[in-house]
Amino acid sequence: MGGDFGPRSIVQASLACLSATPSLHLTLVGQPSLLEELIHGQSAADRARLTIVAASEVITMDEKPAQALRGKPDSSMRVALELLRDGKVQACVSAGNTGALMALSRFVLKTLPGIDRPAMVAAIPTQTGYCQLLDLGANVDCSAEHLLQFAVMGSVAAQTLGIARPRVALLNIGTEDIKGNQQVKLAATLLQAARGINYIGFIEGDGLYRGEADVVVCDGFVGNILLKSSEGLATMIAARIEALFKKNFASRAVGALALPLMKRLQADLAPARHNGASFLGLQGIVVKSHGSAGVQGFQSAIQRALIEIQENLPERLHGRLEELLS
Amino acid sequence: MGGDFGPRSIVQASLACLSATPSLHLTLVGQPSLLEELIHGQSAADRARLTIVAASEVITMDEKPAQALRGKPDSSMRVALELLRDGKVQACVSAGNTGALMALSRFVLKTLPGIDRPAMVAAIPTQTGYCQLLDLGANVDCSAEHLLQFAVMGSVAAQTLGIARPRVALLNIGTEDIKGNQQVKLAATLLQAARGINYIGFIEGDGLYRGEADVVVCDGFVGNILLKSSEGLATMIAARIEALFKKNFASRAVGALALPLMKRLQADLAPARHNGASFLGLQGIVVKSHGSAGVQGFQSAIQRALIEIQENLPERLHGRLEELLS
């Protein structure tokens, strides 16, 4: 029921995913009459794999997490997470209020042993491939211990994506030991002592894009600002290039060559917006689709949840955490 | 004597500035024999406007600020700042250790009344022009009061650049009141109550590049990471476009059209590297050239100092601070 555009695009994305993936079963949680109306006319075959579960309340986008936790026992978000906890579904995808989703996920699903706070992670494109950046905004005011936990989770997530020995770095304002705030200096000490993590030290904002690490760890405030400023910058550069190609008559034809690249890059740079971000560290799979995601964005988030189900991400995370943190 | 390339490019930049600006007098502070060797052969006319002041010590790039303060009374950086304090020069430009320059500036020059900590500011390109972003890395672990002071200083700096009523925003991970860490929420409360500041609320990373504010305020940790990740991203995009234009034979000729734009944009996006960043809030003009700045970069930093002298920036800042903070 959440997201900037409400359930309409979520239902559309769900129907598209059902058509594309014959083994998929989806459960929509929300107000049945509204949802029925939106899926009206769907073919009988796909309809059989689509279940509606009633939830009478909706958490709004500006609601405080504490309010969402205490005040709305029958919210669509909470009911969906309870279905996941009770094993009736295998993953939960939401485009709703991030803070509320995080608070409810922690409360309903609980975190994995050794993890205080789940983190949001997404793949950021670099000059050499991708890096997993976390946290992207689920946690502000993190301690050094939280950053250590993010590092462990990010490392394991990168391993499930096929990187044997992920290079893990802490985002900082310099690479020398004396640089940074107290939080990041202390986290470096903890990471140096951590077993089983290929900690390579501090990384700066430009080093991230040069591809110097596979996993980059920071608190949610910094990660969110890095992500969103990158989206904004990519958009600005695309606009400037578009303007350049329009200005010059001779170049207009060639603009067609550069623009698709820029568009793809923009999508690449907005992974949280386009593909969803995963919550790591929960006893269950939760994917957060961006609030302003359209139909395609929400489809990508469902796809991501499917991959995490196939990869058994929480189980693998649990196993590695026991080894690493014990 | 500082910077990643030592005094060679600084001397070259100084000589170029002397030729370009007949009214300019420069004082080089450092080891006289080395400096004399580097300026050897300069024409007599320009040489008359170039003074060398001896300083026997050099602060290295990885030295701790406290060490620089206590251990080296005759460092080139300190002697240069003392010349400024004593009115023998009108501005100080350095490519050295940022933390040491900040600590020594505060100690030697003192801050303006009402300012606890100077901030580093540079102009960041946006879709509609430029915004002044501060702090860029001089201060980590800032309090809400420091962010308020940065806002006041940034607003005044933008005014001296010709913006009558600068829109001042706080960088945050959302625009709703409930978003962000404690520091930024408290700073918002302080800014709402501050007189004479056109505070427009929170801004996100993408809003900054959309040009939604003239002054964007954040702590030095966040600002530095935003700046450097933007530099890294711009470089990555330029590399990808270059590769695209090289791949396709027909497009190679047109690549020549797009690349100069990308190069200029990269320079735009690296204002601290290319043009230097100003320290605001001191009783004197200090411009920090990036450690890895080449000859052109250091020239730009000298130019920036010249403008600040012409604009009487510290005086104007002092006057406005008295009005705003009294």
mmCIF file of N, CA and C in Angstrom, chain B residues 99-144:
data_model
loop_
_atom_site.group_PDB
_atom_site.id
_atom_site.type_symbol
_atom_site.label_atom_id
_atom_site.label_comp_id
_atom_site.label_asym_id
_atom_site.label_seq_id
_atom_site.Cartn_x
_atom_site.Cartn_y
_atom_site.Cartn_z
ATOM 1 N N GLY B 99 44.964 19.437 7.757
ATOM 2 C CA GLY B 99 44.700 19.471 9.199
ATOM 3 C C GLY B 99 45.660 20.402 9.914
ATOM 4 N N ALA B 100 46.922 20.351 9.503
ATOM 5 C CA ALA B 100 47.932 21.208 10.123
ATOM 6 C C ALA B 100 47.671 22.671 9.780
ATOM 7 N N LEU B 101 47.302 22.933 8.531
ATOM 8 C CA LEU B 101 47.027 24.315 8.122
ATOM 9 C C LEU B 101 45.855 24.873 8.925
ATOM 10 N N MET B 102 44.828 24.040 9.128
ATOM 11 C CA MET B 102 43.665 24.487 9.899
ATOM 12 C C MET B 102 44.061 24.768 11.350
ATOM 13 N N ALA B 103 44.789 23.837 11.949
ATOM 14 C CA ALA B 103 45.179 24.001 13.354
ATOM 15 C C ALA B 103 46.071 25.230 13.527
ATOM 16 N N LEU B 104 47.029 25.397 12.646
ATOM 17 C CA LEU B 104 47.940 26.540 12.742
ATOM 18 C C LEU B 104 47.207 27.847 12.451
ATOM 19 N N SER B 105 46.288 27.832 11.489
ATOM 20 C CA SER B 105 45.528 29.050 11.178
ATOM 21 C C SER B 105 44.736 29.520 12.395
ATOM 22 N N ARG B 106 44.084 28.534 13.042
ATOM 23 C CA ARG B 106 43.303 28.894 14.224
ATOM 24 C C ARG B 106 44.189 29.441 15.319
ATOM 25 N N PHE B 107 45.336 28.802 15.472
ATOM 26 C CA PHE B 107 46.224 29.199 16.558
ATOM 27 C C PHE B 107 46.869 30.554 16.290
ATOM 28 N N VAL B 108 47.341 30.747 15.080
ATOM 29 C CA VAL B 108 48.101 31.968 14.770
ATOM 30 C C VAL B 108 47.162 33.147 14.487
ATOM 31 N N LEU B 109 46.141 32.916 13.668
ATOM 32 C CA LEU B 109 45.283 34.028 13.231
ATOM 33 C C LEU B 109 44.115 34.273 14.158
ATOM 34 N N LYS B 110 43.632 33.223 14.797
ATOM 35 C CA LYS B 110 42.400 33.234 15.606
ATOM 36 C C LYS B 110 41.181 33.329 14.680
ATOM 37 N N THR B 111 40.080 32.856 15.220
ATOM 38 C CA THR B 111 38.826 32.909 14.462
ATOM 39 C C THR B 111 38.137 34.247 14.692
ATOM 40 N N LEU B 112 37.189 34.547 13.816
ATOM 41 C CA LEU B 112 36.379 35.749 13.997
ATOM 42 C C LEU B 112 35.474 35.573 15.220
ATOM 43 N N PRO B 113 35.073 36.675 15.863
ATOM 44 C CA PRO B 113 34.177 36.551 17.020
ATOM 45 C C PRO B 113 32.905 35.795 16.637
ATOM 46 N N GLY B 114 32.498 34.855 17.452
ATOM 47 C CA GLY B 114 31.285 34.081 17.185
ATOM 48 C C GLY B 114 31.541 32.790 16.435
ATOM 49 N N ILE B 115 32.780 32.568 15.983
ATOM 50 C CA ILE B 115 33.104 31.367 15.211
ATOM 51 C C ILE B 115 34.043 30.474 16.021
ATOM 52 N N ASP B 116 33.612 29.239 16.280
ATOM 53 C CA ASP B 116 34.466 28.281 16.979
ATOM 54 C C ASP B 116 35.500 27.664 16.054
ATOM 55 N N ARG B 117 35.043 27.304 14.861
ATOM 56 C CA ARG B 117 35.918 26.579 13.942
ATOM 57 C C ARG B 117 35.786 27.135 12.541
ATOM 58 N N PRO B 118 36.892 27.409 11.888
ATOM 59 C CA PRO B 118 36.805 27.799 10.478
ATOM 60 C C PRO B 118 36.304 26.606 9.661
ATOM 61 N N ALA B 119 35.761 26.908 8.493
ATOM 62 C CA ALA B 119 35.274 25.852 7.601
ATOM 63 C C ALA B 119 35.937 26.009 6.247
ATOM 64 N N MET B 120 35.978 24.910 5.498
ATOM 65 C CA MET B 120 36.469 24.945 4.126
ATOM 66 C C MET B 120 35.285 24.979 3.189
ATOM 67 N N VAL B 121 35.314 25.907 2.252
ATOM 68 C CA VAL B 121 34.198 26.048 1.321
ATOM 69 C C VAL B 121 34.725 26.068 -0.116
ATOM 70 N N ALA B 122 33.950 25.479 -1.024
ATOM 71 C CA ALA B 122 34.267 25.582 -2.457
ATOM 72 C C ALA B 122 32.950 25.635 -3.219
ATOM 73 N N ALA B 123 33.003 26.121 -4.435
ATOM 74 C CA ALA B 123 31.809 26.222 -5.278
ATOM 75 C C ALA B 123 31.632 24.929 -6.065
ATOM 76 N N ILE B 124 30.466 24.318 -5.927
ATOM 77 C CA ILE B 124 30.156 23.055 -6.606
ATOM 78 C C ILE B 124 29.197 23.368 -7.750
ATOM 79 N N PRO B 125 29.444 22.849 -8.943
ATOM 80 C CA PRO B 125 28.539 23.132 -10.062
ATOM 81 C C PRO B 125 27.211 22.408 -9.884
ATOM 82 N N THR B 126 26.129 23.080 -10.269
ATOM 83 C CA THR B 126 24.808 22.466 -10.199
ATOM 84 C C THR B 126 24.113 22.645 -11.551
ATOM 85 N N GLN B 127 22.907 22.132 -11.656
ATOM 86 C CA GLN B 127 22.169 22.257 -12.922
ATOM 87 C C GLN B 127 21.855 23.706 -13.246
ATOM 88 N N THR B 128 21.837 24.561 -12.232
ATOM 89 C CA THR B 128 21.454 25.953 -12.469
ATOM 90 C C THR B 128 22.581 26.942 -12.219
ATOM 91 N N GLY B 129 23.738 26.481 -11.767
ATOM 92 C CA GLY B 129 24.847 27.411 -11.511
ATOM 93 C C GLY B 129 25.854 26.781 -10.561
ATOM 94 N N TYR B 130 25.999 27.380 -9.401
ATOM 95 C CA TYR B 130 26.930 26.860 -8.406
ATOM 96 C C TYR B 130 26.290 26.891 -7.028
ATOM 97 N N CYS B 131 26.722 26.012 -6.165
ATOM 98 C CA CYS B 131 26.386 26.193 -4.752
ATOM 99 C C CYS B 131 27.656 26.131 -3.939
ATOM 100 N N GLN B 132 27.654 26.875 -2.841
ATOM 101 C CA GLN B 132 28.785 26.870 -1.926
ATOM 102 C C GLN B 132 28.581 25.710 -0.959
ATOM 103 N N LEU B 133 29.480 24.753 -0.987
ATOM 104 C CA LEU B 133 29.360 23.594 -0.092
ATOM 105 C C LEU B 133 30.394 23.728 1.026
ATOM 106 N N LEU B 134 29.918 23.612 2.259
ATOM 107 C CA LEU B 134 30.841 23.632 3.397
ATOM 108 C C LEU B 134 30.255 22.806 4.535
ATOM 109 N N ASP B 135 31.067 22.167 5.338
ATOM 110 C CA ASP B 135 32.504 22.115 5.343
ATOM 111 C C ASP B 135 32.998 20.962 4.469
ATOM 112 N N LEU B 136 34.174 21.124 3.890
ATOM 113 C CA LEU B 136 34.682 20.137 2.943
ATOM 114 C C LEU B 136 35.709 19.194 3.550
ATOM 115 N N GLY B 137 35.888 19.246 4.841
ATOM 116 C CA GLY B 137 36.798 18.283 5.433
ATOM 117 C C GLY B 137 37.697 18.845 6.522
ATOM 118 N N ALA B 138 37.539 20.128 6.825
ATOM 119 C CA ALA B 138 38.378 20.703 7.885
ATOM 120 C C ALA B 138 37.905 20.252 9.260
ATOM 121 N N ASN B 139 36.595 20.002 9.386
ATOM 122 C CA ASN B 139 36.023 19.658 10.683
ATOM 123 C C ASN B 139 35.244 18.356 10.615
ATOM 124 N N VAL B 140 35.671 17.359 11.352
ATOM 125 C CA VAL B 140 34.843 16.171 11.501
ATOM 126 C C VAL B 140 34.287 16.235 12.915
ATOM 127 N N ASP B 141 33.281 15.406 13.193
ATOM 128 C CA ASP B 141 32.647 15.439 14.521
ATOM 129 C C ASP B 141 32.157 16.842 14.884
ATOM 130 N N CYS B 142 31.362 17.455 14.021
ATOM 131 C CA CYS B 142 30.825 18.789 14.285
ATOM 132 C C CYS B 142 29.577 18.722 15.156
ATOM 133 N N SER B 143 29.345 19.764 15.925
ATOM 134 C CA SER B 143 28.098 19.896 16.671
ATOM 135 C C SER B 143 27.104 20.689 15.826
ATOM 136 N N ALA B 144 25.869 20.714 16.292
ATOM 137 C CA ALA B 144 24.823 21.487 15.604
ATOM 138 C C ALA B 144 25.191 22.970 15.573
#
